[in-house]
Amino acid sequence: MSKRAYLRYQVIDECLTRRSMKYPSPKKLMEVIERVLDQRIAKETLLKDIRAMKKSADLGFDAPIKYSRSHRGYYYDDPNYTIKKFPVEYEEIESAQFALTLLNQSGALPYLNRFKNFIERAVTFAQVENQLKGDLSEYIKFEEPVEVEGLTWIQPLVNAIELKKVIVITYRSISGQSTKTRRLHPYLLKEYDDRWYVYGFDEETEEERIFGLDRIQDLETDKGGEYRYFSGDREEIFKHTLGVSRFVGDPQEIILQFFYPQSEYILTKPIHDSQEVIDQDDESITIKLYLRINYELRALIRSYGDQVEVLKPTPLK
């Protein structure tokens, strides 16, 4: 088994195990492989890889890969299956390291970082596991992976934004008990906390709104709709917003004082790009932010408990 072949198996497995990428077509799998590994492949190579994952005695995966004619794409017949459950050999670790080198040299795009992080984790823990006599789970507790919903709508939304098209979405309520149809003029997609949102002009409320992609049930293009153009700067929409709640007034200066030990961490993981240190000693650190005061900011401040004090503005105290 070559390095590149094993890396292709990893990417195929990653695509088939992600619920957000349902029934990836041969073309889609080839596109992802080419982006992640910087390796152009023919369709015959992809089909050969899939056959190897299904039937190769050397691999021993016995991958339950099926092809859906109705969806024109591949899927795992067993939703719990993944090749990640198989032991990782030395050659496979070497292959994963080779993939990291490719990603680092190519300057991986932000949306490829998930694959990069996956490979880094695989290399690290495979090396650790090879040194242990017992099961890795006896020593390390892994966080359950987050299921990202709504990614199906990203491509049609990007197309609508690029082509200046009005869309009609069927949108589910928070309770899930009802749905409404909304006519939206999309301007921007936004990711926050492993969720995706679309920002645009909502005809029903006659104002700019934001909608979670995970609550969109259906989406169609209104071919006859007259698109309402966005006149502002897209870079400014969420520039001074933590999260996605931006309809809460103008951004303002916020001053927070963090006490030890939280003061040690606030430097290594800034709250926002606008963060600026204005005072620091052995016991605390004082920072200045320029943000809108919204739900996400208040929730974050509360999460620090008595290790933070709001100095400004007074209403936020």
Short mmCIF file of N, CA and C in Angstrom, two decimals, residues 109-203:
data_model
loop_
_atom_site.label_atom_id
_atom_site.label_comp_id
_atom_site.label_asym_id
_atom_site.label_seq_id
_atom_site.Cartn_x
_atom_site.Cartn_y
_atom_site.Cartn_z
N LEU A 109 -6.19 26.01 2.84
CA LEU A 109 -7.28 26.95 3.01
C LEU A 109 -8.01 26.67 4.32
N PRO A 110 -8.69 27.67 4.90
CA PRO A 110 -9.36 27.47 6.20
C PRO A 110 -10.29 26.27 6.24
N TYR A 111 -11.04 26.03 5.14
CA TYR A 111 -11.99 24.93 5.18
C TYR A 111 -11.32 23.56 5.11
N LEU A 112 -9.98 23.53 4.85
CA LEU A 112 -9.26 22.26 4.86
C LEU A 112 -8.63 21.99 6.22
N ASN A 113 -8.72 22.95 7.14
CA ASN A 113 -8.08 22.78 8.43
C ASN A 113 -8.65 21.60 9.21
N ARG A 114 -9.94 21.26 8.98
CA ARG A 114 -10.53 20.12 9.69
C ARG A 114 -9.80 18.83 9.32
N PHE A 115 -9.45 18.70 8.03
CA PHE A 115 -8.70 17.52 7.61
C PHE A 115 -7.30 17.56 8.20
N LYS A 116 -6.69 18.74 8.20
CA LYS A 116 -5.35 18.88 8.74
C LYS A 116 -5.33 18.52 10.22
N ASN A 117 -6.32 19.04 10.98
CA ASN A 117 -6.39 18.74 12.41
C ASN A 117 -6.63 17.25 12.64
N PHE A 118 -7.46 16.64 11.79
CA PHE A 118 -7.73 15.21 11.92
C PHE A 118 -6.44 14.40 11.75
N ILE A 119 -5.64 14.74 10.73
CA ILE A 119 -4.41 14.01 10.47
C ILE A 119 -3.40 14.22 11.60
N GLU A 120 -3.31 15.45 12.11
CA GLU A 120 -2.39 15.72 13.22
C GLU A 120 -2.76 14.89 14.44
N ARG A 121 -4.07 14.83 14.75
CA ARG A 121 -4.52 14.03 15.88
C ARG A 121 -4.22 12.56 15.66
N ALA A 122 -4.45 12.09 14.43
CA ALA A 122 -4.23 10.67 14.12
C ALA A 122 -2.76 10.31 14.31
N VAL A 123 -1.86 11.16 13.83
CA VAL A 123 -0.43 10.90 13.97
C VAL A 123 -0.03 10.87 15.43
N THR A 124 -0.45 11.88 16.19
CA THR A 124 -0.05 11.99 17.59
C THR A 124 -0.51 10.80 18.41
N PHE A 125 -1.79 10.46 18.30
CA PHE A 125 -2.31 9.41 19.16
C PHE A 125 -1.94 8.01 18.67
N ALA A 126 -1.67 7.87 17.37
CA ALA A 126 -1.18 6.58 16.88
C ALA A 126 0.21 6.30 17.45
N GLN A 127 1.04 7.34 17.51
CA GLN A 127 2.37 7.18 18.07
C GLN A 127 2.31 6.86 19.55
N VAL A 128 1.39 7.52 20.26
CA VAL A 128 1.22 7.26 21.68
C VAL A 128 0.72 5.83 21.90
N GLU A 129 -0.26 5.40 21.10
CA GLU A 129 -0.85 4.08 21.26
C GLU A 129 0.17 2.98 21.04
N ASN A 130 1.09 3.20 20.11
CA ASN A 130 2.11 2.18 19.83
C ASN A 130 3.07 1.98 21.00
N GLN A 131 3.12 2.96 21.92
CA GLN A 131 4.02 2.86 23.07
C GLN A 131 3.33 2.26 24.29
N LEU A 132 1.99 2.10 24.19
CA LEU A 132 1.23 1.61 25.33
C LEU A 132 0.97 0.11 25.25
N LYS A 133 0.82 -0.49 26.41
CA LYS A 133 0.45 -1.90 26.46
C LYS A 133 -1.07 -2.05 26.52
N GLY A 134 -1.72 -1.07 27.12
CA GLY A 134 -3.16 -1.14 27.25
C GLY A 134 -3.87 -0.34 26.17
N ASP A 135 -5.20 -0.24 26.32
CA ASP A 135 -6.03 0.52 25.39
C ASP A 135 -5.83 2.01 25.64
N LEU A 136 -5.78 2.78 24.55
CA LEU A 136 -5.59 4.22 24.65
C LEU A 136 -6.69 4.88 25.47
N SER A 137 -7.91 4.32 25.41
CA SER A 137 -9.05 4.91 26.12
C SER A 137 -8.88 4.84 27.64
N GLU A 138 -7.95 4.01 28.12
CA GLU A 138 -7.70 3.93 29.54
C GLU A 138 -6.95 5.15 30.05
N TYR A 139 -6.31 5.87 29.12
CA TYR A 139 -5.46 7.00 29.50
C TYR A 139 -5.98 8.34 29.02
N ILE A 140 -6.77 8.34 27.96
CA ILE A 140 -7.21 9.59 27.34
C ILE A 140 -8.71 9.57 27.11
N LYS A 141 -9.38 10.66 27.50
CA LYS A 141 -10.81 10.82 27.26
C LYS A 141 -10.98 11.79 26.10
N PHE A 142 -11.52 11.30 25.00
CA PHE A 142 -11.70 12.12 23.82
C PHE A 142 -13.06 12.81 23.84
N GLU A 143 -13.08 14.03 23.31
CA GLU A 143 -14.34 14.76 23.18
C GLU A 143 -15.13 14.18 22.03
N GLU A 144 -16.44 14.05 22.23
CA GLU A 144 -17.29 13.53 21.17
C GLU A 144 -17.32 14.51 20.00
N PRO A 145 -17.18 14.01 18.77
CA PRO A 145 -17.18 14.92 17.62
C PRO A 145 -18.51 15.64 17.46
N VAL A 146 -18.43 16.91 17.04
CA VAL A 146 -19.63 17.71 16.83
C VAL A 146 -20.19 17.44 15.44
N GLU A 147 -21.49 17.16 15.38
CA GLU A 147 -22.15 16.95 14.09
C GLU A 147 -22.59 18.31 13.54
N VAL A 148 -21.98 18.72 12.46
CA VAL A 148 -22.30 20.01 11.87
C VAL A 148 -23.43 19.82 10.86
N GLU A 149 -24.57 20.45 11.12
CA GLU A 149 -25.73 20.31 10.25
C GLU A 149 -25.86 21.54 9.35
N GLY A 150 -26.49 21.34 8.22
CA GLY A 150 -26.79 22.46 7.34
C GLY A 150 -25.78 22.74 6.26
N LEU A 151 -24.67 21.96 6.22
CA LEU A 151 -23.64 22.23 5.22
C LEU A 151 -24.14 21.98 3.79
N THR A 152 -25.22 21.21 3.68
CA THR A 152 -25.81 20.95 2.36
C THR A 152 -26.20 22.24 1.65
N TRP A 153 -26.54 23.27 2.43
CA TRP A 153 -27.04 24.51 1.84
C TRP A 153 -25.94 25.49 1.47
N ILE A 154 -24.70 25.20 1.83
CA ILE A 154 -23.62 26.17 1.59
C ILE A 154 -23.42 26.44 0.10
N GLN A 155 -23.34 25.38 -0.70
CA GLN A 155 -23.09 25.58 -2.13
C GLN A 155 -24.20 26.38 -2.82
N PRO A 156 -25.49 26.02 -2.64
CA PRO A 156 -26.53 26.83 -3.28
C PRO A 156 -26.59 28.26 -2.75
N LEU A 157 -26.25 28.47 -1.48
CA LEU A 157 -26.25 29.82 -0.93
C LEU A 157 -25.11 30.65 -1.51
N VAL A 158 -23.94 30.05 -1.63
CA VAL A 158 -22.81 30.76 -2.23
C VAL A 158 -23.14 31.14 -3.68
N ASN A 159 -23.77 30.22 -4.39
CA ASN A 159 -24.17 30.50 -5.77
C ASN A 159 -25.16 31.67 -5.82
N ALA A 160 -26.12 31.68 -4.89
CA ALA A 160 -27.12 32.74 -4.87
C ALA A 160 -26.48 34.09 -4.55
N ILE A 161 -25.51 34.09 -3.63
CA ILE A 161 -24.81 35.33 -3.29
C ILE A 161 -24.00 35.83 -4.48
N GLU A 162 -23.30 34.92 -5.13
CA GLU A 162 -22.46 35.29 -6.26
C GLU A 162 -23.29 35.80 -7.44
N LEU A 163 -24.42 35.13 -7.71
CA LEU A 163 -25.25 35.47 -8.86
C LEU A 163 -26.33 36.49 -8.54
N LYS A 164 -26.38 36.97 -7.28
CA LYS A 164 -27.35 37.97 -6.85
C LYS A 164 -28.79 37.46 -7.08
N LYS A 165 -29.10 36.31 -6.48
CA LYS A 165 -30.41 35.68 -6.64
C LYS A 165 -31.19 35.72 -5.32
N VAL A 166 -32.48 35.95 -5.43
CA VAL A 166 -33.37 35.85 -4.28
C VAL A 166 -33.66 34.36 -4.04
N ILE A 167 -33.68 33.96 -2.78
CA ILE A 167 -33.98 32.56 -2.47
C ILE A 167 -35.22 32.48 -1.59
N VAL A 168 -35.88 31.34 -1.64
CA VAL A 168 -37.04 31.05 -0.80
C VAL A 168 -36.66 29.87 0.08
N ILE A 169 -36.66 30.09 1.39
CA ILE A 169 -36.30 29.01 2.31
C ILE A 169 -37.49 28.60 3.16
N THR A 170 -37.55 27.31 3.45
CA THR A 170 -38.51 26.80 4.42
C THR A 170 -37.74 26.66 5.72
N TYR A 171 -38.14 27.45 6.73
CA TYR A 171 -37.35 27.60 7.95
C TYR A 171 -38.09 27.05 9.16
N ARG A 172 -37.42 26.16 9.89
CA ARG A 172 -38.03 25.51 11.05
C ARG A 172 -37.90 26.39 12.29
N SER A 173 -38.93 26.42 13.11
CA SER A 173 -38.89 27.17 14.37
C SER A 173 -37.93 26.50 15.34
N ILE A 174 -37.54 27.23 16.39
CA ILE A 174 -36.61 26.68 17.38
C ILE A 174 -37.20 25.43 18.03
N SER A 175 -38.50 25.44 18.29
CA SER A 175 -39.15 24.29 18.92
C SER A 175 -39.27 23.11 17.97
N GLY A 176 -39.18 23.38 16.67
CA GLY A 176 -39.32 22.32 15.69
C GLY A 176 -40.75 21.94 15.39
N GLN A 177 -41.71 22.69 15.95
CA GLN A 177 -43.12 22.35 15.80
C GLN A 177 -43.74 22.94 14.54
N SER A 178 -43.09 23.95 13.96
CA SER A 178 -43.68 24.60 12.78
C SER A 178 -42.59 25.10 11.84
N THR A 179 -42.98 25.42 10.62
CA THR A 179 -42.05 25.97 9.63
C THR A 179 -42.70 27.19 8.97
N LYS A 180 -41.86 28.08 8.46
CA LYS A 180 -42.34 29.25 7.75
C LYS A 180 -41.53 29.40 6.47
N THR A 181 -42.14 30.01 5.47
CA THR A 181 -41.45 30.29 4.22
C THR A 181 -40.95 31.73 4.24
N ARG A 182 -39.68 31.93 3.97
CA ARG A 182 -39.09 33.27 3.98
C ARG A 182 -38.40 33.54 2.64
N ARG A 183 -38.59 34.74 2.13
CA ARG A 183 -37.88 35.19 0.92
C ARG A 183 -36.69 36.01 1.38
N LEU A 184 -35.50 35.53 0.99
CA LEU A 184 -34.26 36.11 1.51
C LEU A 184 -33.34 36.54 0.37
N HIS A 185 -32.71 37.70 0.56
CA HIS A 185 -31.69 38.21 -0.36
C HIS A 185 -30.35 37.98 0.35
N PRO A 186 -29.66 36.86 0.08
CA PRO A 186 -28.47 36.50 0.86
C PRO A 186 -27.26 37.36 0.54
N TYR A 187 -26.51 37.73 1.61
CA TYR A 187 -25.33 38.57 1.44
C TYR A 187 -24.04 37.89 1.89
N LEU A 188 -24.13 37.06 2.94
CA LEU A 188 -22.90 36.53 3.54
C LEU A 188 -23.19 35.26 4.33
N LEU A 189 -22.23 34.32 4.33
CA LEU A 189 -22.28 33.14 5.19
C LEU A 189 -21.33 33.35 6.36
N LYS A 190 -21.72 32.88 7.53
CA LYS A 190 -20.94 33.09 8.75
C LYS A 190 -20.89 31.81 9.56
N GLU A 191 -19.70 31.44 10.03
CA GLU A 191 -19.54 30.27 10.90
C GLU A 191 -19.25 30.74 12.32
N TYR A 192 -19.90 30.13 13.29
CA TYR A 192 -19.63 30.43 14.69
C TYR A 192 -19.98 29.22 15.55
N ASP A 193 -19.02 28.81 16.37
CA ASP A 193 -19.24 27.72 17.33
C ASP A 193 -19.77 26.46 16.65
N ASP A 194 -19.11 26.07 15.55
CA ASP A 194 -19.46 24.86 14.80
C ASP A 194 -20.86 24.90 14.19
N ARG A 195 -21.39 26.08 13.96
CA ARG A 195 -22.68 26.24 13.29
C ARG A 195 -22.53 27.27 12.17
N TRP A 196 -23.35 27.12 11.14
CA TRP A 196 -23.30 28.03 10.00
C TRP A 196 -24.58 28.84 9.90
N TYR A 197 -24.43 30.10 9.46
CA TYR A 197 -25.55 31.03 9.35
C TYR A 197 -25.48 31.76 8.01
N VAL A 198 -26.64 32.21 7.53
CA VAL A 198 -26.69 33.05 6.34
C VAL A 198 -27.28 34.40 6.75
N TYR A 199 -26.63 35.45 6.30
CA TYR A 199 -27.04 36.82 6.62
C TYR A 199 -27.57 37.46 5.35
N GLY A 200 -28.73 38.12 5.45
CA GLY A 200 -29.29 38.76 4.26
C GLY A 200 -30.53 39.57 4.59
N PHE A 201 -31.15 40.13 3.56
CA PHE A 201 -32.35 40.94 3.72
C PHE A 201 -33.58 40.03 3.66
N ASP A 202 -34.39 40.10 4.72
CA ASP A 202 -35.59 39.28 4.85
C ASP A 202 -36.79 40.11 4.42
N GLU A 203 -37.51 39.67 3.39
CA GLU A 203 -38.64 40.45 2.87
C GLU A 203 -39.79 40.57 3.86
#
